[in-house]
Amino acid sequence: MNTVPTIFVIFGITGDLAQRKLLPALLSLYVKKVLPKKFFIVGFSRRSFTREEFRQLIRDEMNVKSGQYKGEEIKHFLDHIVYEQGYFDDVDSYERLFLTLKKIDEYWKQCSNKLFHLSVAPVFYEKILANLASSGMTIPCGGDEGWTRVLVEKPFGNDLATAQKLDALLGKLFNENQIFRIDHYLAKEAMQNILAFRFANSLFEPLWNNNFIEGVEIKLLESIGMEGRGGFYDDIGAIKDVGQNHLLQMLALVAMEHPKNLNPKMIRAGRADVFKHLMPVKDRNLSKFLTRGQYEGYLSESGVKAESKTETYFRLITYINNSRWKGVPFSLETGKALYKNKSEINIYFKNKINPKSTNVLTFRIQPNEIIQIRFWVKTPGFGVNIEPKTLSFKYSDWGIANPIPDAYERVILDAISGDQTLFASTDEVKYAWKFITPLIKIMSNTPLKIYKKGSKGV
Ligand code: BG6
């Protein structure tokens, strides 16, 4: 356990992300006793509450299953949270926040580590970062102990230009090793296993190229619709919401080269290198390779514009311009309000003799995490028929002794320990946007097909 006192400042603590993901993850880590012993959460938000009202709100809103924790555990956890009412654009609010942090340091009689988490809509990033900087709060009070770090949620910017502007601003206030750009998909347990599986099993490496792989399918399918996020989603659509980040990161883990060593710098550089080699969309006629759709009923979701042409589904075939992957189609597919929840990667191996009998390697990221191989066997009897069977490893086989941590638990622990492996680097963000930015325009000119809720999309 990290012994340096740590303060986790959450901008937007009353918001959806903080309530649904961050606070439950912090509570879980607290109960597992893996947070620093001296630990405080300072929540910053606009609304004004008494101490008891705030504690009640957190208790009510947190996405905690009933019976998951003992009442005492939640009570003690709440004792580690203080609330600071303030406005993102009000300098005085930051002065008050600074004083609160100082008081906690004085109480501990130690200079503490400080993590600032921007759990707010991206339009507020600039304001918060600028005010944080002028308040002096981002200046570390110590060296290795007493650091300051910032956690930023995706989407990082809205296109290449705005992402670079945001990065320049972050770069003015922090060094790269203080900036943690969250793509929580990278922190999912089954995503982490892709590299472990690829690099620990020599069986696959000789086959991991265009000689043996016919195509790769990457899917992030969701059965949920807008869930109250219509206003935010309508401005960005599926391509920016999950295409620029989660889907590309899934692709990167399949396609990246084996780094010379597995340190964070090399792994991040490996992922960035994949994005750098994505075939630019302007070089291709995309009509055969891109479809997009919107689910029936999307227009009546709250926050969605009446005539909105925003896509809630897309499928894109893309290619990677390097010797390993030249000619191999990578299909990226995502959608909301579909027939099921499934995030999965399927790798199809070539069968030159019998093209229909392909072997398929599947990484199911969620739900029911699995790694599975489809192979072919002879059906018993006097005939010579073959049929597909599977070899599979299910995470549930590990049972409760090895529960899968939530991605945000991993994000928080890695940010505290300073390990940036599972966070996007400035290069990853840059190359991902270089690929996606021209696609946004092409996407908006692609016919929008309407699909039924609960269907397979278009
Ligand atoms: C978020 C997107 O980044 O990822 C959401 O903004 C999406 O629209 C979510 O639903 C999916 O993540 P998870 O962990 O719920 O599968």
PDB file of N, CA and C in Angstrom, residues 50-127:
ATOM      1  N   THR A  50     -25.676  20.689   2.724  1.00  0.00           N
ATOM      2  CA  THR A  50     -25.117  20.559   4.066  1.00  0.00           C
ATOM      3  C   THR A  50     -24.290  19.261   4.039  1.00  0.00           C
ATOM      4  N   ARG A  51     -23.479  19.064   5.054  1.00  0.00           N
ATOM      5  CA  ARG A  51     -22.636  17.863   5.089  1.00  0.00           C
ATOM      6  C   ARG A  51     -23.512  16.606   4.992  1.00  0.00           C
ATOM      7  N   GLU A  52     -24.630  16.617   5.769  1.00  0.00           N
ATOM      8  CA  GLU A  52     -25.480  15.428   5.787  1.00  0.00           C
ATOM      9  C   GLU A  52     -26.182  15.209   4.451  1.00  0.00           C
ATOM     10  N   GLU A  53     -26.630  16.307   3.823  1.00  0.00           N
ATOM     11  CA  GLU A  53     -27.286  16.175   2.503  1.00  0.00           C
ATOM     12  C   GLU A  53     -26.324  15.561   1.487  1.00  0.00           C
ATOM     13  N   PHE A  54     -25.083  16.021   1.558  1.00  0.00           N
ATOM     14  CA  PHE A  54     -24.098  15.518   0.602  1.00  0.00           C
ATOM     15  C   PHE A  54     -23.847  14.021   0.816  1.00  0.00           C
ATOM     16  N   ARG A  55     -23.682  13.641   2.066  1.00  0.00           N
ATOM     17  CA  ARG A  55     -23.453  12.217   2.363  1.00  0.00           C
ATOM     18  C   ARG A  55     -24.642  11.378   1.909  1.00  0.00           C
ATOM     19  N   GLN A  56     -25.842  11.928   2.103  1.00  0.00           N
ATOM     20  CA  GLN A  56     -27.042  11.189   1.692  1.00  0.00           C
ATOM     21  C   GLN A  56     -27.087  11.037   0.175  1.00  0.00           C
ATOM     22  N   LEU A  57     -26.705  12.115  -0.516  1.00  0.00           N
ATOM     23  CA  LEU A  57     -26.708  12.062  -1.984  1.00  0.00           C
ATOM     24  C   LEU A  57     -25.749  10.973  -2.480  1.00  0.00           C
ATOM     25  N   ILE A  58     -24.583  10.954  -1.890  1.00  0.00           N
ATOM     26  CA  ILE A  58     -23.584   9.962  -2.315  1.00  0.00           C
ATOM     27  C   ILE A  58     -24.116   8.551  -2.028  1.00  0.00           C
ATOM     28  N   ARG A  59     -24.671   8.381  -0.841  1.00  0.00           N
ATOM     29  CA  ARG A  59     -25.220   7.065  -0.487  1.00  0.00           C
ATOM     30  C   ARG A  59     -26.304   6.647  -1.474  1.00  0.00           C
ATOM     31  N   ASP A  60     -27.193   7.597  -1.822  1.00  0.00           N
ATOM     32  CA  ASP A  60     -28.330   7.269  -2.688  1.00  0.00           C
ATOM     33  C   ASP A  60     -27.906   6.999  -4.122  1.00  0.00           C
ATOM     34  N   GLU A  61     -26.974   7.798  -4.602  1.00  0.00           N
ATOM     35  CA  GLU A  61     -26.678   7.767  -6.036  1.00  0.00           C
ATOM     36  C   GLU A  61     -25.654   6.712  -6.420  1.00  0.00           C
ATOM     37  N   MET A  62     -24.797   6.358  -5.480  1.00  0.00           N
ATOM     38  CA  MET A  62     -23.725   5.436  -5.851  1.00  0.00           C
ATOM     39  C   MET A  62     -24.292   4.118  -6.340  1.00  0.00           C
ATOM     40  N   ASN A  63     -23.655   3.639  -7.398  1.00  0.00           N
ATOM     41  CA  ASN A  63     -24.138   2.436  -8.059  1.00  0.00           C
ATOM     42  C   ASN A  63     -23.676   1.185  -7.298  1.00  0.00           C
ATOM     43  N   VAL A  64     -24.121   1.092  -6.036  1.00  0.00           N
ATOM     44  CA  VAL A  64     -23.652  -0.028  -5.222  1.00  0.00           C
ATOM     45  C   VAL A  64     -24.810  -0.994  -5.021  1.00  0.00           C
ATOM     46  N   LYS A  65     -24.557  -2.255  -5.317  1.00  0.00           N
ATOM     47  CA  LYS A  65     -25.633  -3.252  -5.175  1.00  0.00           C
ATOM     48  C   LYS A  65     -25.956  -3.429  -3.693  1.00  0.00           C
ATOM     49  N   SER A  66     -27.250  -3.612  -3.402  1.00  0.00           N
ATOM     50  CA  SER A  66     -27.595  -3.698  -1.984  1.00  0.00           C
ATOM     51  C   SER A  66     -26.981  -4.975  -1.391  1.00  0.00           C
ATOM     52  N   GLY A  67     -26.452  -4.831  -0.203  1.00  0.00           N
ATOM     53  CA  GLY A  67     -25.829  -5.972   0.458  1.00  0.00           C
ATOM     54  C   GLY A  67     -24.373  -6.181   0.062  1.00  0.00           C
ATOM     55  N   GLN A  68     -23.876  -5.373  -0.895  1.00  0.00           N
ATOM     56  CA  GLN A  68     -22.496  -5.562  -1.354  1.00  0.00           C
ATOM     57  C   GLN A  68     -21.475  -5.179  -0.260  1.00  0.00           C
ATOM     58  N   TYR A  69     -21.842  -4.151   0.520  1.00  0.00           N
ATOM     59  CA  TYR A  69     -20.940  -3.699   1.585  1.00  0.00           C
ATOM     60  C   TYR A  69     -21.693  -3.603   2.905  1.00  0.00           C
ATOM     61  N   LYS A  70     -20.916  -3.626   3.980  1.00  0.00           N
ATOM     62  CA  LYS A  70     -21.551  -3.440   5.285  1.00  0.00           C
ATOM     63  C   LYS A  70     -21.789  -1.938   5.490  1.00  0.00           C
ATOM     64  N   GLY A  71     -22.847  -1.608   6.240  1.00  0.00           N
ATOM     65  CA  GLY A  71     -23.171  -0.205   6.515  1.00  0.00           C
ATOM     66  C   GLY A  71     -21.967   0.548   7.079  1.00  0.00           C
ATOM     67  N   GLU A  72     -21.207  -0.137   7.951  1.00  0.00           N
ATOM     68  CA  GLU A  72     -20.036   0.493   8.584  1.00  0.00           C
ATOM     69  C   GLU A  72     -18.994   0.885   7.550  1.00  0.00           C
ATOM     70  N   GLU A  73     -18.826   0.010   6.542  1.00  0.00           N
ATOM     71  CA  GLU A  73     -17.805   0.268   5.510  1.00  0.00           C
ATOM     72  C   GLU A  73     -18.160   1.536   4.735  1.00  0.00           C
ATOM     73  N   ILE A  74     -19.449   1.658   4.396  1.00  0.00           N
ATOM     74  CA  ILE A  74     -19.861   2.847   3.643  1.00  0.00           C
ATOM     75  C   ILE A  74     -19.720   4.090   4.521  1.00  0.00           C
ATOM     76  N   LYS A  75     -20.084   3.945   5.789  1.00  0.00           N
ATOM     77  CA  LYS A  75     -20.002   5.101   6.696  1.00  0.00           C
ATOM     78  C   LYS A  75     -18.542   5.580   6.812  1.00  0.00           C
ATOM     79  N   HIS A  76     -17.624   4.646   7.023  1.00  0.00           N
ATOM     80  CA  HIS A  76     -16.214   5.035   7.159  1.00  0.00           C
ATOM     81  C   HIS A  76     -15.669   5.622   5.870  1.00  0.00           C
ATOM     82  N   PHE A  77     -16.141   5.071   4.737  1.00  0.00           N
ATOM     83  CA  PHE A  77     -15.699   5.618   3.455  1.00  0.00           C
ATOM     84  C   PHE A  77     -16.154   7.078   3.337  1.00  0.00           C
ATOM     85  N   LEU A  78     -17.430   7.315   3.705  1.00  0.00           N
ATOM     86  CA  LEU A  78     -17.955   8.688   3.609  1.00  0.00           C
ATOM     87  C   LEU A  78     -17.180   9.654   4.512  1.00  0.00           C
ATOM     88  N   ASP A  79     -16.618   9.135   5.593  1.00  0.00           N
ATOM     89  CA  ASP A  79     -15.815   9.998   6.470  1.00  0.00           C
ATOM     90  C   ASP A  79     -14.563  10.508   5.754  1.00  0.00           C
ATOM     91  N   HIS A  80     -14.227   9.887   4.620  1.00  0.00           N
ATOM     92  CA  HIS A  80     -13.035  10.316   3.865  1.00  0.00           C
ATOM     93  C   HIS A  80     -13.389  11.265   2.726  1.00  0.00           C
ATOM     94  N   ILE A  81     -14.644  11.729   2.677  1.00  0.00           N
ATOM     95  CA  ILE A  81     -15.029  12.641   1.589  1.00  0.00           C
ATOM     96  C   ILE A  81     -15.427  13.993   2.161  1.00  0.00           C
ATOM     97  N   VAL A  82     -14.883  15.045   1.588  1.00  0.00           N
ATOM     98  CA  VAL A  82     -15.385  16.382   1.947  1.00  0.00           C
ATOM     99  C   VAL A  82     -15.899  17.057   0.692  1.00  0.00           C
ATOM    100  N   TYR A  83     -16.821  17.964   0.869  1.00  0.00           N
ATOM    101  CA  TYR A  83     -17.434  18.620  -0.282  1.00  0.00           C
ATOM    102  C   TYR A  83     -17.030  20.087  -0.316  1.00  0.00           C
ATOM    103  N   GLU A  84     -16.726  20.566  -1.498  1.00  0.00           N
ATOM    104  CA  GLU A  84     -16.370  21.974  -1.671  1.00  0.00           C
ATOM    105  C   GLU A  84     -17.278  22.548  -2.743  1.00  0.00           C
ATOM    106  N   GLN A  85     -18.206  23.408  -2.316  1.00  0.00           N
ATOM    107  CA  GLN A  85     -19.104  23.986  -3.319  1.00  0.00           C
ATOM    108  C   GLN A  85     -18.364  25.083  -4.067  1.00  0.00           C
ATOM    109  N   GLY A  86     -18.488  25.101  -5.397  1.00  0.00           N
ATOM    110  CA  GLY A  86     -17.815  26.149  -6.163  1.00  0.00           C
ATOM    111  C   GLY A  86     -18.214  26.114  -7.617  1.00  0.00           C
ATOM    112  N   TYR A  87     -17.749  27.126  -8.348  1.00  0.00           N
ATOM    113  CA  TYR A  87     -18.075  27.225  -9.781  1.00  0.00           C
ATOM    114  C   TYR A  87     -16.790  27.089 -10.586  1.00  0.00           C
ATOM    115  N   PHE A  88     -16.913  26.385 -11.715  1.00  0.00           N
ATOM    116  CA  PHE A  88     -15.711  26.109 -12.514  1.00  0.00           C
ATOM    117  C   PHE A  88     -15.029  27.388 -13.017  1.00  0.00           C
ATOM    118  N   ASP A  89     -15.831  28.468 -13.205  1.00  0.00           N
ATOM    119  CA  ASP A  89     -15.234  29.685 -13.765  1.00  0.00           C
ATOM    120  C   ASP A  89     -15.006  30.777 -12.715  1.00  0.00           C
ATOM    121  N   ASP A  90     -15.073  30.401 -11.460  1.00  0.00           N
ATOM    122  CA  ASP A  90     -14.951  31.420 -10.411  1.00  0.00           C
ATOM    123  C   ASP A  90     -13.631  31.254  -9.655  1.00  0.00           C
ATOM    124  N   VAL A  91     -12.763  32.259  -9.803  1.00  0.00           N
ATOM    125  CA  VAL A  91     -11.420  32.186  -9.223  1.00  0.00           C
ATOM    126  C   VAL A  91     -11.469  31.976  -7.698  1.00  0.00           C
ATOM    127  N   ASP A  92     -12.433  32.659  -7.042  1.00  0.00           N
ATOM    128  CA  ASP A  92     -12.519  32.546  -5.580  1.00  0.00           C
ATOM    129  C   ASP A  92     -12.777  31.102  -5.145  1.00  0.00           C
ATOM    130  N   SER A  93     -13.579  30.387  -5.974  1.00  0.00           N
ATOM    131  CA  SER A  93     -13.883  28.996  -5.615  1.00  0.00           C
ATOM    132  C   SER A  93     -12.593  28.174  -5.543  1.00  0.00           C
ATOM    133  N   TYR A  94     -11.652  28.478  -6.446  1.00  0.00           N
ATOM    134  CA  TYR A  94     -10.390  27.719  -6.465  1.00  0.00           C
ATOM    135  C   TYR A  94      -9.529  28.087  -5.260  1.00  0.00           C
ATOM    136  N   GLU A  95      -9.636  29.355  -4.847  1.00  0.00           N
ATOM    137  CA  GLU A  95      -8.872  29.744  -3.647  1.00  0.00           C
ATOM    138  C   GLU A  95      -9.384  28.976  -2.435  1.00  0.00           C
ATOM    139  N   ARG A  96     -10.709  28.854  -2.376  1.00  0.00           N
ATOM    140  CA  ARG A  96     -11.292  28.102  -1.245  1.00  0.00           C
ATOM    141  C   ARG A  96     -10.861  26.632  -1.300  1.00  0.00           C
ATOM    142  N   LEU A  97     -10.860  26.095  -2.525  1.00  0.00           N
ATOM    143  CA  LEU A  97     -10.451  24.692  -2.682  1.00  0.00           C
ATOM    144  C   LEU A  97      -8.996  24.515  -2.227  1.00  0.00           C
ATOM    145  N   PHE A  98      -8.161  25.471  -2.625  1.00  0.00           N
ATOM    146  CA  PHE A  98      -6.742  25.419  -2.252  1.00  0.00           C
ATOM    147  C   PHE A  98      -6.612  25.390  -0.725  1.00  0.00           C
ATOM    148  N   LEU A  99      -7.392  26.251  -0.063  1.00  0.00           N
ATOM    149  CA  LEU A  99      -7.339  26.308   1.410  1.00  0.00           C
ATOM    150  C   LEU A  99      -7.765  24.980   2.032  1.00  0.00           C
ATOM    151  N   THR A 100      -8.802  24.377   1.430  1.00  0.00           N
ATOM    152  CA  THR A 100      -9.275  23.079   1.941  1.00  0.00           C
ATOM    153  C   THR A 100      -8.153  22.046   1.841  1.00  0.00           C
ATOM    154  N   LEU A 101      -7.461  22.035   0.687  1.00  0.00           N
ATOM    155  CA  LEU A 101      -6.367  21.061   0.515  1.00  0.00           C
ATOM    156  C   LEU A 101      -5.256  21.334   1.531  1.00  0.00           C
ATOM    157  N   LYS A 102      -5.003  22.625   1.737  1.00  0.00           N
ATOM    158  CA  LYS A 102      -3.945  23.007   2.680  1.00  0.00           C
ATOM    159  C   LYS A 102      -4.290  22.542   4.098  1.00  0.00           C
ATOM    160  N   LYS A 103      -5.566  22.715   4.442  1.00  0.00           N
ATOM    161  CA  LYS A 103      -6.009  22.330   5.793  1.00  0.00           C
ATOM    162  C   LYS A 103      -5.819  20.826   5.998  1.00  0.00           C
ATOM    163  N   ILE A 104      -6.108  20.055   4.947  1.00  0.00           N
ATOM    164  CA  ILE A 104      -5.951  18.599   5.081  1.00  0.00           C
ATOM    165  C   ILE A 104      -4.460  18.276   5.281  1.00  0.00           C
ATOM    166  N   ASP A 105      -3.600  18.946   4.502  1.00  0.00           N
ATOM    167  CA  ASP A 105      -2.149  18.736   4.671  1.00  0.00           C
ATOM    168  C   ASP A 105      -1.705  19.096   6.089  1.00  0.00           C
ATOM    169  N   GLU A 106      -2.273  20.192   6.595  1.00  0.00           N
ATOM    170  CA  GLU A 106      -1.885  20.624   7.950  1.00  0.00           C
ATOM    171  C   GLU A 106      -2.353  19.610   8.994  1.00  0.00           C
ATOM    172  N   TYR A 107      -3.538  19.099   8.770  1.00  0.00           N
ATOM    173  CA  TYR A 107      -4.095  18.095   9.693  1.00  0.00           C
ATOM    174  C   TYR A 107      -3.207  16.849   9.698  1.00  0.00           C
ATOM    175  N   TRP A 108      -2.746  16.466   8.499  1.00  0.00           N
ATOM    176  CA  TRP A 108      -1.865  15.299   8.408  1.00  0.00           C
ATOM    177  C   TRP A 108      -0.411  15.645   8.785  1.00  0.00           C
ATOM    178  N   LYS A 109      -0.125  16.922   8.856  1.00  0.00           N
ATOM    179  CA  LYS A 109       1.239  17.434   9.077  1.00  0.00           C
ATOM    180  C   LYS A 109       2.197  16.877   8.030  1.00  0.00           C
ATOM    181  N   GLN A 110       1.732  16.782   6.800  1.00  0.00           N
ATOM    182  CA  GLN A 110       2.543  16.233   5.723  1.00  0.00           C
ATOM    183  C   GLN A 110       2.102  16.838   4.401  1.00  0.00           C
ATOM    184  N   CYS A 111       3.047  16.946   3.482  1.00  0.00           N
ATOM    185  CA  CYS A 111       2.669  17.415   2.142  1.00  0.00           C
ATOM    186  C   CYS A 111       2.131  16.209   1.370  1.00  0.00           C
ATOM    187  N   SER A 112       0.899  16.297   0.896  1.00  0.00           N
ATOM    188  CA  SER A 112       0.266  15.110   0.301  1.00  0.00           C
ATOM    189  C   SER A 112       0.348  15.120  -1.224  1.00  0.00           C
ATOM    190  N   ASN A 113       0.169  13.922  -1.820  1.00  0.00           N
ATOM    191  CA  ASN A 113      -0.012  13.805  -3.273  1.00  0.00           C
ATOM    192  C   ASN A 113      -1.396  14.332  -3.616  1.00  0.00           C
ATOM    193  N   LYS A 114      -1.498  14.950  -4.804  1.00  0.00           N
ATOM    194  CA  LYS A 114      -2.833  15.440  -5.203  1.00  0.00           C
ATOM    195  C   LYS A 114      -3.154  15.030  -6.627  1.00  0.00           C
ATOM    196  N   LEU A 115      -4.319  14.386  -6.743  1.00  0.00           N
ATOM    197  CA  LEU A 115      -4.802  13.942  -8.060  1.00  0.00           C
ATOM    198  C   LEU A 115      -6.034  14.762  -8.392  1.00  0.00           C
ATOM    199  N   PHE A 116      -6.030  15.393  -9.544  1.00  0.00           N
ATOM    200  CA  PHE A 116      -7.198  16.182  -9.952  1.00  0.00           C
ATOM    201  C   PHE A 116      -7.917  15.435 -11.058  1.00  0.00           C
ATOM    202  N   HIS A 117      -9.151  15.054 -10.816  1.00  0.00           N
ATOM    203  CA  HIS A 117      -9.893  14.305 -11.834  1.00  0.00           C
ATOM    204  C   HIS A 117     -10.969  15.197 -12.447  1.00  0.00           C
ATOM    205  N   LEU A 118     -10.901  15.364 -13.767  1.00  0.00           N
ATOM    206  CA  LEU A 118     -11.885  16.206 -14.460  1.00  0.00           C
ATOM    207  C   LEU A 118     -13.075  15.342 -14.890  1.00  0.00           C
ATOM    208  N   SER A 119     -14.026  15.223 -13.973  1.00  0.00           N
ATOM    209  CA  SER A 119     -15.188  14.370 -14.234  1.00  0.00           C
ATOM    210  C   SER A 119     -16.346  15.248 -14.722  1.00  0.00           C
ATOM    211  N   VAL A 120     -16.058  16.037 -15.746  1.00  0.00           N
ATOM    212  CA  VAL A 120     -17.021  17.050 -16.224  1.00  0.00           C
ATOM    213  C   VAL A 120     -17.089  16.979 -17.743  1.00  0.00           C
ATOM    214  N   ALA A 121     -18.075  17.660 -18.338  1.00  0.00           N
ATOM    215  CA  ALA A 121     -18.149  17.702 -19.806  1.00  0.00           C
ATOM    216  C   ALA A 121     -16.900  18.420 -20.329  1.00  0.00           C
ATOM    217  N   PRO A 122     -16.361  17.957 -21.470  1.00  0.00           N
ATOM    218  CA  PRO A 122     -15.121  18.514 -21.998  1.00  0.00           C
ATOM    219  C   PRO A 122     -15.140  20.035 -22.203  1.00  0.00           C
ATOM    220  N   VAL A 123     -16.330  20.633 -22.365  1.00  0.00           N
ATOM    221  CA  VAL A 123     -16.358  22.096 -22.553  1.00  0.00           C
ATOM    222  C   VAL A 123     -15.796  22.834 -21.337  1.00  0.00           C
ATOM    223  N   PHE A 124     -15.768  22.180 -20.190  1.00  0.00           N
ATOM    224  CA  PHE A 124     -15.261  22.856 -18.981  1.00  0.00           C
ATOM    225  C   PHE A 124     -13.760  22.664 -18.773  1.00  0.00           C
ATOM    226  N   TYR A 125     -13.143  21.779 -19.554  1.00  0.00           N
ATOM    227  CA  TYR A 125     -11.732  21.446 -19.306  1.00  0.00           C
ATOM    228  C   TYR A 125     -10.837  22.694 -19.258  1.00  0.00           C
ATOM    229  N   GLU A 126     -11.001  23.519 -20.309  1.00  0.00           N
ATOM    230  CA  GLU A 126     -10.093  24.651 -20.443  1.00  0.00           C
ATOM    231  C   GLU A 126     -10.170  25.570 -19.227  1.00  0.00           C
ATOM    232  N   LYS A 127     -11.412  25.876 -18.849  1.00  0.00           N
ATOM    233  CA  LYS A 127     -11.649  26.766 -17.699  1.00  0.00           C
ATOM    234  C   LYS A 127     -11.016  26.183 -16.441  1.00  0.00           C
TER     235      LYS A 127
END
